[in-house]
Amino acid sequence: AIQDYSHAIAIRPNMAEAHANLASAYKDSGHVEAAIKSYRQALAIRPDFPEATCNLLHTLQCVCDWDDRKRMFIEVDGILRKQIKTSVIPSVQPFHAIAYPLDPILALEISRKYAAHCSVIASRFSLPAFNHPLPLKIKSTGGNKRLKIGYVSSDFGNHPLSHLMGSVFGMHNRQNMEVFCYALSPNDGTEWRLRTQSEAEHFKDVSAMTSDTIARLINEDQIQILINLNGYTKGARNEIFAMQPAPIQVSYMGFPGTTGADYIQYLVTDEFVSPLKYSHIYSEKLVHVPHCYFVNDYKQKNLDVLDPNCRPKRSAYGLPEDKFIFGCFNQLYKMDPEIFTTWCNILKRVPNSALWLLRFPAAGEMRLRAYAAAQGVKPDQIIFTDVATKNEHIRRCSLADLCLDTPLCNAHTTGTDVLWAGLPMVTLPLEKMATRVAGSLCLATGVGEEMIVNSMQEYEDRAVYLALNPGKLQDLTNRLKQSRLSCPLFDTSRWVTPQFHILNQLKFIFNICIVNTHSQLFQFG
């Protein structure tokens, strides 16, 4: 693609679309600086080019280039509000919108537009409406039928979703439930894929099938509750859900926000992440599971992290032995000037401290170092290391003293990583779902109240207090470590066991909501 678009530009240098497409090809292949240059060239040729403007903003956000950030977000906000009123698909994708400082209602409208587009794609297959299985008494209510649950995902493989949910598909009680996994991606040959294939009762690789064929298969399997594990993430085929092959369709885990889809009736979440006072920013009805909705598999797959003999040394990663180390292991796109300025303030207030970040991507390092220097932070107070393999990453998290979360878009999998490593964090929940996940993770450890703050100033003060009071921090760390094998956050079997009751309730609720369409919250203890 890079070669072809470059050739097109050589033939027609003033073709803005070719420059923008070249930029996207550069971006997708990791050549970020070249992508930025090409997007800017496209906009120089055609200033009124919404896709190039929005894609440039996202590229700059990924590498923490914040020089023109405020003006660009104002421009993009205006573009989106115009597009929402027309038939145009918004130039900002829903997955990008969750990490932007956008009005939550605007983010909902973006999702609605993309959901409607999926319905248009679905309509092109010209399928007649599906007949759904009739409500049947299942075993828990005196019947003899099992509840049929389908999971649809492109991430059955080496992906954070499978790292987190690996045991879930096989842990369901087969006396009461029959689980089907529909894989939208081909076999990647990894242990994660092989494990799900072997442990799920039914595993179907549908990656080579058309979307309408997949929808027919799901309907023929008589699935009663169909769970979308992608949302608006890479590899999703949401048009399958738009065809409505199952009577109850649910969004879960993959996308931390609202789908905006009228064909997705429920979002499985929890009371902290999606409190009832914010139900207006979701199109789905909210199902509150106990404790934390964000399931993980660490007790089954990462027990070695709890072995003190497996703890690596700071010297192995170039980390100073004598400094207090704050750590943030999130991708750099989750950062913004406000939180990074706060981190710089923390570093200046805590003597002999450093901030440990990841080259995630590497192109962001020089910009963050420059930003920190401009804030008066010494060069040796900012430490970057490369991204590590999953198991190594979790183990080395414990080398930090305190994790600092990103409020605009929280640590999700990364937050689970650090807590399993026994590393406390400081997090500031806001309004949207993606800004509240880390707080829920913390609370589910049983010691989370001390990690959650209510303002940016309190965030700064809490981090400084814990760093300057080693006894308080050590006490919190010890209690977190002691809770790992008993707290709800890491108890996968506890999470799966009540699922039968929750999913069964969903079936019951589906019939109730035909009458009571205004009900927004269902909570199970």
Short mmCIF file of C-alpha atoms in Angstrom, two decimals:
data_model
loop_
_atom_site.label_atom_id
_atom_site.label_comp_id
_atom_site.label_asym_id
_atom_site.label_seq_id
_atom_site.Cartn_x
_atom_site.Cartn_y
_atom_site.Cartn_z
CA ALA A 1 0.00 0.00 0.00
CA ILE A 2 2.83 2.41 0.87
CA GLN A 3 4.47 1.71 -2.49
CA ASP A 4 1.23 2.16 -4.45
CA TYR A 5 0.16 5.37 -2.69
CA SER A 6 3.67 6.80 -3.10
CA HIS A 7 3.43 6.01 -6.83
CA ALA A 8 0.01 7.70 -7.01
CA ILE A 9 1.44 10.82 -5.36
CA ALA A 10 4.33 10.87 -7.83
CA ILE A 11 1.76 10.94 -10.65
CA ARG A 12 -0.60 13.41 -8.97
CA PRO A 13 1.18 15.30 -6.13
CA ASN A 14 -1.91 17.37 -5.21
CA MET A 15 -4.21 14.43 -4.57
CA ALA A 16 -5.11 14.85 -0.89
CA GLU A 17 -6.72 11.40 -0.60
CA ALA A 18 -3.50 9.69 -1.69
CA HIS A 19 -1.50 11.55 0.97
CA ALA A 20 -4.09 10.67 3.65
CA ASN A 21 -4.17 7.01 2.61
CA LEU A 22 -0.38 6.89 2.56
CA ALA A 23 -0.42 8.35 6.07
CA SER A 24 -2.81 5.63 7.27
CA ALA A 25 -0.60 2.94 5.74
CA TYR A 26 2.43 4.43 7.46
CA LYS A 27 0.55 4.61 10.77
CA ASP A 28 -0.62 0.99 10.58
CA SER A 29 2.93 -0.19 9.87
CA GLY A 30 4.44 1.74 12.78
CA HIS A 31 6.03 4.61 10.83
CA VAL A 32 4.42 7.30 12.97
CA GLU A 33 6.59 10.27 12.01
CA ALA A 34 6.03 9.59 8.31
CA ALA A 35 2.28 9.27 8.98
CA ILE A 36 2.16 12.66 10.71
CA LYS A 37 4.02 14.27 7.79
CA SER A 38 1.66 12.75 5.20
CA TYR A 39 -1.52 13.69 7.10
CA ARG A 40 -0.26 17.26 7.32
CA GLN A 41 0.51 17.25 3.61
CA ALA A 42 -3.04 16.09 2.89
CA LEU A 43 -4.43 18.92 5.01
CA ALA A 44 -2.13 21.47 3.36
CA ILE A 45 -3.69 20.49 0.03
CA ARG A 46 -7.25 20.30 1.39
CA PRO A 47 -7.76 21.99 4.81
CA ASP A 48 -11.41 20.85 4.97
CA PHE A 49 -10.66 17.11 5.15
CA PRO A 50 -12.36 15.66 8.27
CA GLU A 51 -10.87 12.14 8.01
CA ALA A 52 -7.32 13.50 7.73
CA THR A 53 -7.90 15.93 10.62
CA CYS A 54 -9.27 13.25 12.94
CA ASN A 55 -6.66 10.66 11.96
CA LEU A 56 -3.87 13.19 12.47
CA LEU A 57 -5.22 13.97 15.94
CA HIS A 58 -5.25 10.27 16.85
CA THR A 59 -1.72 9.76 15.53
CA LEU A 60 -0.45 12.74 17.52
CA GLN A 61 -2.24 11.46 20.62
CA CYS A 62 -0.53 8.07 20.25
CA VAL A 63 2.91 9.69 20.49
CA CYS A 64 1.99 12.40 23.02
CA ASP A 65 2.46 15.31 20.60
CA TRP A 66 0.34 17.85 22.44
CA ASP A 67 1.56 21.13 20.90
CA ASP A 68 -1.72 21.91 19.14
CA ARG A 69 -3.95 19.54 21.12
CA LYS A 70 -6.51 21.97 22.52
CA ARG A 71 -7.22 23.65 19.19
CA MET A 72 -7.43 20.30 17.39
CA PHE A 73 -9.90 18.84 19.87
CA ILE A 74 -12.12 21.91 19.49
CA GLU A 75 -11.98 21.45 15.71
CA VAL A 76 -12.69 17.72 15.90
CA ASP A 77 -15.57 18.29 18.32
CA GLY A 78 -17.12 20.65 15.77
CA ILE A 79 -16.58 18.17 12.93
CA LEU A 80 -18.25 15.38 14.89
CA ARG A 81 -21.28 17.45 15.90
CA LYS A 82 -21.85 18.34 12.23
CA GLN A 83 -21.45 14.73 11.11
CA ILE A 84 -23.87 13.46 13.75
CA LYS A 85 -26.60 15.58 12.17
CA THR A 86 -26.01 14.11 8.69
CA SER A 87 -25.82 10.65 7.12
CA VAL A 88 -22.00 10.70 7.27
CA ILE A 89 -20.20 8.13 9.42
CA PRO A 90 -18.22 10.06 12.09
CA SER A 91 -14.52 10.45 11.35
CA VAL A 92 -13.64 9.40 14.91
CA GLN A 93 -14.13 5.71 15.66
CA PRO A 94 -15.94 4.72 18.88
CA PHE A 95 -12.80 3.02 20.24
CA HIS A 96 -10.83 6.25 19.82
CA ALA A 97 -13.65 8.30 21.31
CA ILE A 98 -13.45 6.45 24.64
CA ALA A 99 -9.94 7.88 25.19
CA TYR A 100 -10.80 11.44 24.11
CA PRO A 101 -12.09 14.24 26.36
CA LEU A 102 -15.41 14.27 24.51
CA ASP A 103 -18.86 14.85 25.96
CA PRO A 104 -20.19 11.36 26.89
CA ILE A 105 -23.42 12.07 25.00
CA LEU A 106 -21.40 12.87 21.87
CA ALA A 107 -19.51 9.58 22.35
CA LEU A 108 -22.90 7.81 22.59
CA GLU A 109 -24.02 9.44 19.33
CA ILE A 110 -20.81 8.33 17.60
CA SER A 111 -21.49 4.75 18.69
CA ARG A 112 -25.09 5.02 17.48
CA LYS A 113 -23.89 6.10 14.05
CA TYR A 114 -21.50 3.16 13.79
CA ALA A 115 -24.21 0.77 15.03
CA ALA A 116 -26.57 2.08 12.35
CA HIS A 117 -23.85 1.53 9.75
CA CYS A 118 -23.56 -2.09 10.89
CA SER A 119 -27.31 -2.42 10.37
CA VAL A 120 -26.90 -1.11 6.81
CA ILE A 121 -24.19 -3.72 6.16
CA ALA A 122 -26.46 -6.41 7.62
CA SER A 123 -29.37 -5.33 5.41
CA ARG A 124 -27.28 -5.92 2.27
CA PHE A 125 -27.42 -9.66 2.94
CA SER A 126 -31.23 -9.48 2.60
CA LEU A 127 -31.82 -12.10 5.28
CA PRO A 128 -35.38 -12.61 6.50
CA ALA A 129 -35.92 -12.05 10.21
CA PHE A 130 -34.76 -14.99 12.29
CA ASN A 131 -37.11 -17.12 14.37
CA HIS A 132 -35.78 -17.29 17.91
CA PRO A 133 -36.02 -20.23 20.31
CA LEU A 134 -39.09 -20.15 22.49
CA PRO A 135 -38.56 -19.55 26.23
CA LEU A 136 -38.00 -22.93 27.86
CA LYS A 137 -37.78 -23.97 31.47
CA ILE A 138 -34.16 -24.63 32.26
CA LYS A 139 -32.92 -26.95 34.98
CA SER A 140 -32.74 -24.39 37.77
CA THR A 141 -36.47 -23.67 37.37
CA GLY A 142 -37.60 -27.27 37.22
CA GLY A 143 -37.01 -27.81 33.53
CA ASN A 144 -34.56 -30.12 31.83
CA LYS A 145 -32.99 -27.78 29.27
CA ARG A 146 -29.64 -26.07 29.38
CA LEU A 147 -29.18 -22.36 28.72
CA LYS A 148 -27.36 -21.90 25.41
CA ILE A 149 -24.77 -19.11 25.51
CA GLY A 150 -22.72 -17.95 22.53
CA TYR A 151 -19.50 -15.94 22.73
CA VAL A 152 -18.44 -14.15 19.53
CA SER A 153 -14.88 -12.81 19.29
CA SER A 154 -11.94 -12.21 16.98
CA ASP A 155 -9.62 -12.45 20.00
CA PHE A 156 -9.48 -16.16 20.79
CA GLY A 157 -5.69 -16.24 20.65
CA ASN A 158 -2.71 -14.23 21.87
CA HIS A 159 -4.73 -11.19 22.88
CA PRO A 160 -5.49 -9.50 26.23
CA LEU A 161 -9.08 -10.79 26.08
CA SER A 162 -7.93 -14.42 26.02
CA HIS A 163 -5.29 -13.69 28.67
CA LEU A 164 -8.13 -12.48 30.88
CA MET A 165 -10.94 -14.89 29.98
CA GLY A 166 -9.02 -18.07 29.15
CA SER A 167 -10.62 -20.19 31.88
CA VAL A 168 -14.10 -18.72 31.70
CA PHE A 169 -15.34 -20.64 28.67
CA GLY A 170 -14.54 -24.01 30.20
CA MET A 171 -15.56 -23.13 33.77
CA HIS A 172 -19.27 -22.80 33.05
CA ASN A 173 -21.38 -25.47 34.72
CA ARG A 174 -22.27 -27.88 31.91
CA GLN A 175 -25.24 -29.23 33.81
CA ASN A 176 -26.97 -25.89 33.40
CA MET A 177 -25.26 -24.20 30.47
CA GLU A 178 -24.11 -25.09 27.00
CA VAL A 179 -21.35 -22.76 25.79
CA PHE A 180 -20.51 -22.03 22.15
CA CYS A 181 -17.46 -19.99 21.09
CA TYR A 182 -17.51 -18.50 17.58
CA ALA A 183 -14.00 -17.47 16.49
CA LEU A 184 -13.89 -14.64 13.96
CA SER A 185 -10.12 -14.99 13.51
CA PRO A 186 -8.13 -17.98 12.24
CA ASN A 187 -6.06 -20.18 14.55
CA ASP A 188 -2.85 -18.36 15.54
CA GLY A 189 -1.38 -21.56 16.98
CA THR A 190 -0.80 -20.07 20.43
CA GLU A 191 -1.50 -21.69 23.78
CA TRP A 192 -4.35 -19.21 24.30
CA ARG A 193 -6.22 -20.35 21.21
CA LEU A 194 -5.56 -24.04 21.84
CA ARG A 195 -6.75 -23.73 25.42
CA THR A 196 -10.09 -22.19 24.51
CA GLN A 197 -10.58 -24.73 21.71
CA SER A 198 -10.01 -27.62 24.10
CA GLU A 199 -11.92 -26.31 27.12
CA ALA A 200 -15.04 -24.76 25.58
CA GLU A 201 -17.84 -27.26 25.01
CA HIS A 202 -18.32 -26.07 21.44
CA PHE A 203 -15.65 -24.10 19.57
CA LYS A 204 -16.36 -23.07 16.00
CA ASP A 205 -13.84 -21.36 13.73
CA VAL A 206 -16.07 -19.20 11.54
CA SER A 207 -13.29 -16.89 10.32
CA ALA A 208 -13.69 -17.98 6.68
CA MET A 209 -17.50 -17.64 6.67
CA THR A 210 -19.52 -14.65 5.53
CA SER A 211 -21.36 -12.73 8.22
CA ASP A 212 -24.79 -13.94 7.13
CA THR A 213 -23.59 -17.57 7.22
CA ILE A 214 -22.30 -17.03 10.77
CA ALA A 215 -25.60 -15.48 11.82
CA ARG A 216 -27.48 -18.47 10.37
CA LEU A 217 -25.20 -20.88 12.23
CA ILE A 218 -25.76 -19.08 15.52
CA ASN A 219 -29.50 -19.19 14.98
CA GLU A 220 -29.41 -22.87 14.00
CA ASP A 221 -27.49 -23.57 17.21
CA GLN A 222 -30.51 -22.09 19.03
CA ILE A 223 -28.38 -19.65 21.04
CA GLN A 224 -30.48 -17.88 23.64
CA ILE A 225 -27.91 -15.33 24.87
CA LEU A 226 -25.30 -14.08 22.40
CA ILE A 227 -22.33 -12.17 23.87
CA ASN A 228 -20.30 -9.68 21.85
CA LEU A 229 -16.70 -9.75 23.13
CA ASN A 230 -15.46 -7.24 20.52
CA GLY A 231 -17.64 -4.19 20.43
CA TYR A 232 -15.82 -1.64 18.27
CA THR A 233 -12.38 -3.24 18.37
CA LYS A 234 -10.18 -4.65 15.63
CA GLY A 235 -11.64 -7.74 13.98
CA ALA A 236 -15.24 -7.08 15.04
CA ARG A 237 -18.11 -8.09 12.76
CA ASN A 238 -20.98 -6.33 14.47
CA GLU A 239 -23.23 -6.79 11.46
CA ILE A 240 -23.73 -10.34 12.75
CA PHE A 241 -25.45 -8.90 15.83
CA ALA A 242 -27.39 -6.44 13.66
CA MET A 243 -28.96 -9.49 11.98
CA GLN A 244 -30.22 -10.48 15.46
CA PRO A 245 -29.67 -14.24 15.33
CA ALA A 246 -30.37 -14.59 19.07
CA PRO A 247 -33.22 -13.24 21.21
CA ILE A 248 -30.90 -11.68 23.81
CA GLN A 249 -27.68 -9.94 22.75
CA VAL A 250 -25.14 -8.60 25.20
CA SER A 251 -21.98 -6.49 25.11
CA TYR A 252 -19.19 -7.54 27.43
CA MET A 253 -15.45 -7.05 28.11
CA GLY A 254 -14.06 -6.12 24.68
CA PHE A 255 -15.30 -2.53 24.41
CA PRO A 256 -15.43 -0.36 27.55
CA GLY A 257 -18.26 1.87 26.41
CA THR A 258 -21.73 1.89 24.96
CA THR A 259 -22.33 0.24 21.58
CA GLY A 260 -25.20 2.61 20.74
CA ALA A 261 -26.91 -0.39 19.14
CA ASP A 262 -30.61 -1.11 19.52
CA TYR A 263 -29.82 -4.76 18.72
CA ILE A 264 -27.57 -5.03 21.81
CA GLN A 265 -30.02 -5.02 24.70
CA TYR A 266 -27.65 -5.33 27.66
CA LEU A 267 -24.20 -4.28 28.82
CA VAL A 268 -22.64 -6.45 31.54
CA THR A 269 -20.81 -4.09 33.88
CA ASP A 270 -20.73 -3.31 37.62
CA GLU A 271 -22.11 -0.73 39.99
CA PHE A 272 -18.90 1.30 40.24
CA VAL A 273 -17.99 1.33 36.56
CA SER A 274 -21.50 2.18 35.35
CA PRO A 275 -23.51 3.68 38.21
CA LEU A 276 -27.20 4.28 37.65
CA LYS A 277 -26.67 8.06 37.71
CA TYR A 278 -24.79 7.69 34.41
CA SER A 279 -27.26 5.33 32.72
CA HIS A 280 -28.19 8.09 30.25
CA ILE A 281 -24.81 7.76 28.49
CA TYR A 282 -25.54 4.11 27.57
CA SER A 283 -27.93 2.77 24.96
CA GLU A 284 -28.04 -0.63 26.67
CA LYS A 285 -29.74 -1.66 29.87
CA LEU A 286 -27.11 -2.14 32.56
CA VAL A 287 -26.55 -5.51 34.22
CA HIS A 288 -24.53 -5.06 37.42
CA VAL A 289 -22.55 -8.13 38.38
CA PRO A 290 -21.17 -8.36 41.94
CA HIS A 291 -17.80 -6.77 42.70
CA CYS A 292 -15.96 -6.09 39.40
CA TYR A 293 -17.18 -6.93 35.89
CA PHE A 294 -13.60 -7.19 34.56
CA VAL A 295 -12.81 -10.87 34.84
CA ASN A 296 -9.26 -12.25 34.80
CA ASP A 297 -7.45 -15.60 34.75
CA TYR A 298 -4.35 -14.84 36.81
CA LYS A 299 -4.99 -17.31 39.60
CA GLN A 300 -4.97 -20.10 37.01
CA LYS A 301 -2.20 -18.86 34.68
CA ASN A 302 0.12 -16.57 36.66
CA LEU A 303 0.52 -18.12 40.11
CA ASP A 304 4.30 -18.04 39.71
CA VAL A 305 4.16 -14.24 40.18
CA LEU A 306 3.30 -14.84 43.84
CA ASP A 307 6.53 -16.79 44.39
CA PRO A 308 9.04 -14.36 45.98
CA ASN A 309 11.88 -16.32 44.43
CA CYS A 310 10.61 -15.36 40.96
CA ARG A 311 10.90 -11.62 41.59
CA PRO A 312 13.32 -10.02 39.11
CA LYS A 313 15.87 -7.36 40.03
CA ARG A 314 15.72 -3.71 39.11
CA SER A 315 19.19 -3.87 37.61
CA ALA A 316 17.90 -6.25 34.92
CA TYR A 317 15.87 -3.38 33.47
CA GLY A 318 18.18 -0.46 34.19
CA LEU A 319 16.03 0.71 37.08
CA PRO A 320 17.83 2.51 39.92
CA GLU A 321 17.96 0.60 43.21
CA ASP A 322 17.92 3.72 45.39
CA LYS A 323 15.00 5.67 43.91
CA PHE A 324 11.29 5.64 44.70
CA ILE A 325 9.79 4.47 41.40
CA PHE A 326 6.35 5.50 40.22
CA GLY A 327 5.14 3.38 37.29
CA CYS A 328 2.56 3.68 34.55
CA PHE A 329 2.46 0.82 32.03
CA ASN A 330 -0.44 2.03 29.90
CA GLN A 331 -0.17 2.75 26.20
CA LEU A 332 0.90 6.33 25.67
CA TYR A 333 -2.33 7.36 23.90
CA LYS A 334 -4.06 7.23 27.30
CA MET A 335 -1.96 10.14 28.59
CA ASP A 336 -2.75 13.83 28.29
CA PRO A 337 -1.05 17.08 29.36
CA GLU A 338 -3.03 17.38 32.59
CA ILE A 339 -2.06 13.99 34.01
CA PHE A 340 1.54 14.25 32.82
CA THR A 341 1.88 17.68 34.43
CA THR A 342 0.53 16.15 37.64
CA TRP A 343 3.12 13.38 37.41
CA CYS A 344 5.84 15.99 36.96
CA ASN A 345 4.57 17.81 40.06
CA ILE A 346 4.72 14.53 41.99
CA LEU A 347 8.30 13.91 40.88
CA LYS A 348 9.33 17.40 41.97
CA ARG A 349 7.69 16.94 45.38
CA VAL A 350 9.16 13.48 46.10
CA PRO A 351 12.96 13.57 46.49
CA ASN A 352 14.98 10.92 44.67
CA SER A 353 12.00 9.64 42.66
CA ALA A 354 11.53 8.52 39.08
CA LEU A 355 8.68 7.70 36.70
CA TRP A 356 8.86 4.39 34.80
CA LEU A 357 7.04 4.30 31.44
CA LEU A 358 6.94 1.95 28.45
CA ARG A 359 7.95 2.62 24.86
CA PHE A 360 4.37 1.94 23.89
CA PRO A 361 5.07 3.21 21.20
CA ALA A 362 8.76 4.17 21.13
CA ALA A 363 8.01 7.32 19.11
CA GLY A 364 6.47 8.93 22.20
CA GLU A 365 9.60 8.80 24.33
CA MET A 366 11.40 11.88 23.05
CA ARG A 367 8.25 14.01 23.29
CA LEU A 368 7.51 13.01 26.90
CA ARG A 369 11.14 13.56 27.88
CA ALA A 370 11.01 17.04 26.35
CA TYR A 371 7.70 17.78 28.07
CA ALA A 372 9.07 16.66 31.45
CA ALA A 373 12.22 18.75 31.00
CA ALA A 374 10.07 21.81 30.27
CA GLN A 375 8.27 21.15 33.58
CA GLY A 376 11.58 21.18 35.47
CA VAL A 377 11.96 17.41 35.85
CA LYS A 378 15.50 16.04 35.70
CA PRO A 379 16.34 13.69 32.79
CA ASP A 380 17.16 10.74 35.08
CA GLN A 381 13.67 10.96 36.64
CA ILE A 382 12.03 9.65 33.44
CA ILE A 383 12.80 6.00 32.65
CA PHE A 384 11.58 4.14 29.58
CA THR A 385 11.80 0.39 28.99
CA ASP A 386 10.63 -1.78 26.12
CA VAL A 387 7.35 -3.71 26.18
CA ALA A 388 7.84 -7.21 27.62
CA THR A 389 6.09 -10.55 27.19
CA LYS A 390 2.97 -11.04 29.31
CA ASN A 391 4.43 -13.13 32.12
CA GLU A 392 7.62 -11.08 32.34
CA HIS A 393 5.61 -7.86 32.34
CA ILE A 394 3.46 -8.96 35.31
CA ARG A 395 6.51 -10.10 37.28
CA ARG A 396 8.49 -6.92 36.73
CA CYS A 397 5.56 -4.65 37.70
CA SER A 398 6.46 -5.38 41.32
CA LEU A 399 9.77 -3.53 40.86
CA ALA A 400 7.89 -0.23 41.02
CA ASP A 401 6.72 1.23 44.34
CA LEU A 402 3.42 2.81 43.24
CA CYS A 403 1.39 2.73 40.02
CA LEU A 404 -0.06 5.96 38.65
CA ASP A 405 -3.19 5.49 36.55
CA THR A 406 -4.38 7.60 33.59
CA PRO A 407 -7.80 9.17 34.36
CA LEU A 408 -8.83 9.90 30.76
CA CYS A 409 -8.70 6.18 29.90
CA ASN A 410 -7.84 3.85 32.76
CA ALA A 411 -5.60 0.85 33.03
CA HIS A 412 -7.80 -2.18 32.30
CA THR A 413 -5.71 -5.30 31.69
CA THR A 414 -2.66 -3.35 32.86
CA GLY A 415 -4.45 -2.42 36.08
CA THR A 416 -5.18 -6.08 36.72
CA ASP A 417 -1.52 -6.85 36.01
CA VAL A 418 -0.16 -4.43 38.61
CA LEU A 419 -2.63 -5.44 41.33
CA TRP A 420 -1.81 -9.13 40.81
CA ALA A 421 1.87 -8.16 41.10
CA GLY A 422 1.03 -6.61 44.50
CA LEU A 423 1.57 -3.03 43.34
CA PRO A 424 -0.87 -0.42 44.70
CA MET A 425 -2.10 2.32 42.40
CA VAL A 426 -3.69 5.76 42.52
CA THR A 427 -6.68 6.28 40.21
CA LEU A 428 -9.17 9.08 39.57
CA PRO A 429 -12.58 7.93 38.22
CA LEU A 430 -14.52 10.31 36.00
CA GLU A 431 -17.84 9.73 34.16
CA LYS A 432 -17.36 7.47 31.13
CA MET A 433 -16.96 3.71 31.53
CA ALA A 434 -13.29 3.62 30.47
CA THR A 435 -12.44 6.19 33.15
CA ARG A 436 -13.82 4.08 36.02
CA VAL A 437 -12.52 0.54 35.43
CA ALA A 438 -9.34 0.88 37.51
CA GLY A 439 -11.38 2.05 40.50
CA SER A 440 -13.56 -1.04 40.25
CA LEU A 441 -10.47 -3.26 40.04
CA CYS A 442 -9.08 -1.64 43.18
CA LEU A 443 -12.31 -2.00 45.14
CA ALA A 444 -12.55 -5.69 44.24
CA THR A 445 -9.23 -6.31 46.01
CA GLY A 446 -10.86 -5.33 49.32
CA VAL A 447 -8.30 -2.58 49.99
CA GLY A 448 -9.22 -0.23 47.15
CA GLU A 449 -10.70 2.70 49.06
CA GLU A 450 -7.19 4.04 49.72
CA MET A 451 -6.31 3.95 46.01
CA ILE A 452 -9.26 5.99 44.69
CA VAL A 453 -9.29 9.81 44.73
CA ASN A 454 -11.86 12.43 43.74
CA SER A 455 -9.84 15.23 42.12
CA MET A 456 -6.57 15.83 40.32
CA GLN A 457 -5.16 17.68 43.32
CA GLU A 458 -6.10 14.78 45.59
CA TYR A 459 -4.44 12.44 43.08
CA GLU A 460 -1.19 14.37 43.34
CA ASP A 461 -1.37 14.66 47.12
CA ARG A 462 -2.20 10.96 47.62
CA ALA A 463 0.74 9.84 45.48
CA VAL A 464 3.10 12.18 47.33
CA TYR A 465 1.76 11.11 50.73
CA LEU A 466 2.24 7.41 50.01
CA ALA A 467 5.73 8.01 48.64
CA LEU A 468 6.80 10.09 51.65
CA ASN A 469 5.25 7.72 54.19
CA PRO A 470 6.88 4.36 53.52
CA GLY A 471 5.18 2.72 56.50
CA LYS A 472 1.71 3.58 55.16
CA LEU A 473 2.59 2.43 51.66
CA GLN A 474 4.14 -0.81 52.92
CA ASP A 475 1.03 -1.54 54.97
CA LEU A 476 -1.17 -1.02 51.89
CA THR A 477 1.15 -3.15 49.78
CA ASN A 478 1.16 -5.96 52.34
CA ARG A 479 -2.64 -5.98 52.60
CA LEU A 480 -2.97 -6.00 48.81
CA LYS A 481 -0.57 -8.94 48.51
CA GLN A 482 -2.34 -10.86 51.24
CA SER A 483 -5.73 -10.38 49.56
CA ARG A 484 -4.79 -11.74 46.14
CA LEU A 485 -5.76 -15.36 46.70
CA SER A 486 -9.00 -14.57 48.53
CA CYS A 487 -10.41 -11.32 47.12
CA PRO A 488 -13.19 -11.30 44.48
CA LEU A 489 -11.01 -9.65 41.83
CA PHE A 490 -8.89 -12.73 41.18
CA ASP A 491 -11.46 -15.41 41.97
CA THR A 492 -12.38 -16.56 38.46
CA SER A 493 -14.46 -19.50 39.61
CA ARG A 494 -16.54 -17.20 41.86
CA TRP A 495 -17.04 -14.91 38.87
CA VAL A 496 -18.19 -17.74 36.60
CA THR A 497 -20.43 -19.54 39.12
CA PRO A 498 -22.91 -16.67 39.59
CA GLN A 499 -22.96 -16.14 35.87
CA PHE A 500 -25.52 -18.89 35.56
CA HIS A 501 -27.87 -16.93 37.79
CA ILE A 502 -27.12 -13.67 35.96
CA LEU A 503 -27.58 -15.11 32.49
CA ASN A 504 -30.69 -16.94 33.61
CA GLN A 505 -32.00 -13.66 35.00
CA LEU A 506 -31.25 -12.02 31.65
CA LYS A 507 -33.56 -14.52 30.00
CA PHE A 508 -36.26 -13.72 32.53
CA ILE A 509 -35.65 -9.97 32.22
CA PHE A 510 -35.91 -10.11 28.42
CA ASN A 511 -39.56 -11.12 28.73
CA ILE A 512 -40.23 -8.56 31.47
CA CYS A 513 -38.70 -5.73 29.41
CA ILE A 514 -41.13 -6.30 26.56
CA VAL A 515 -43.59 -4.66 28.93
CA ASN A 516 -41.26 -2.47 31.00
CA THR A 517 -39.06 -0.87 28.34
CA HIS A 518 -37.94 2.02 30.54
CA SER A 519 -36.13 -0.07 33.12
CA GLN A 520 -32.41 0.75 33.04
CA LEU A 521 -30.75 -1.25 35.78
CA PHE A 522 -30.62 -4.88 36.83
CA GLN A 523 -28.43 -5.77 39.75
CA PHE A 524 -27.56 -9.14 41.20
CA GLY A 525 -25.79 -9.67 44.50
#
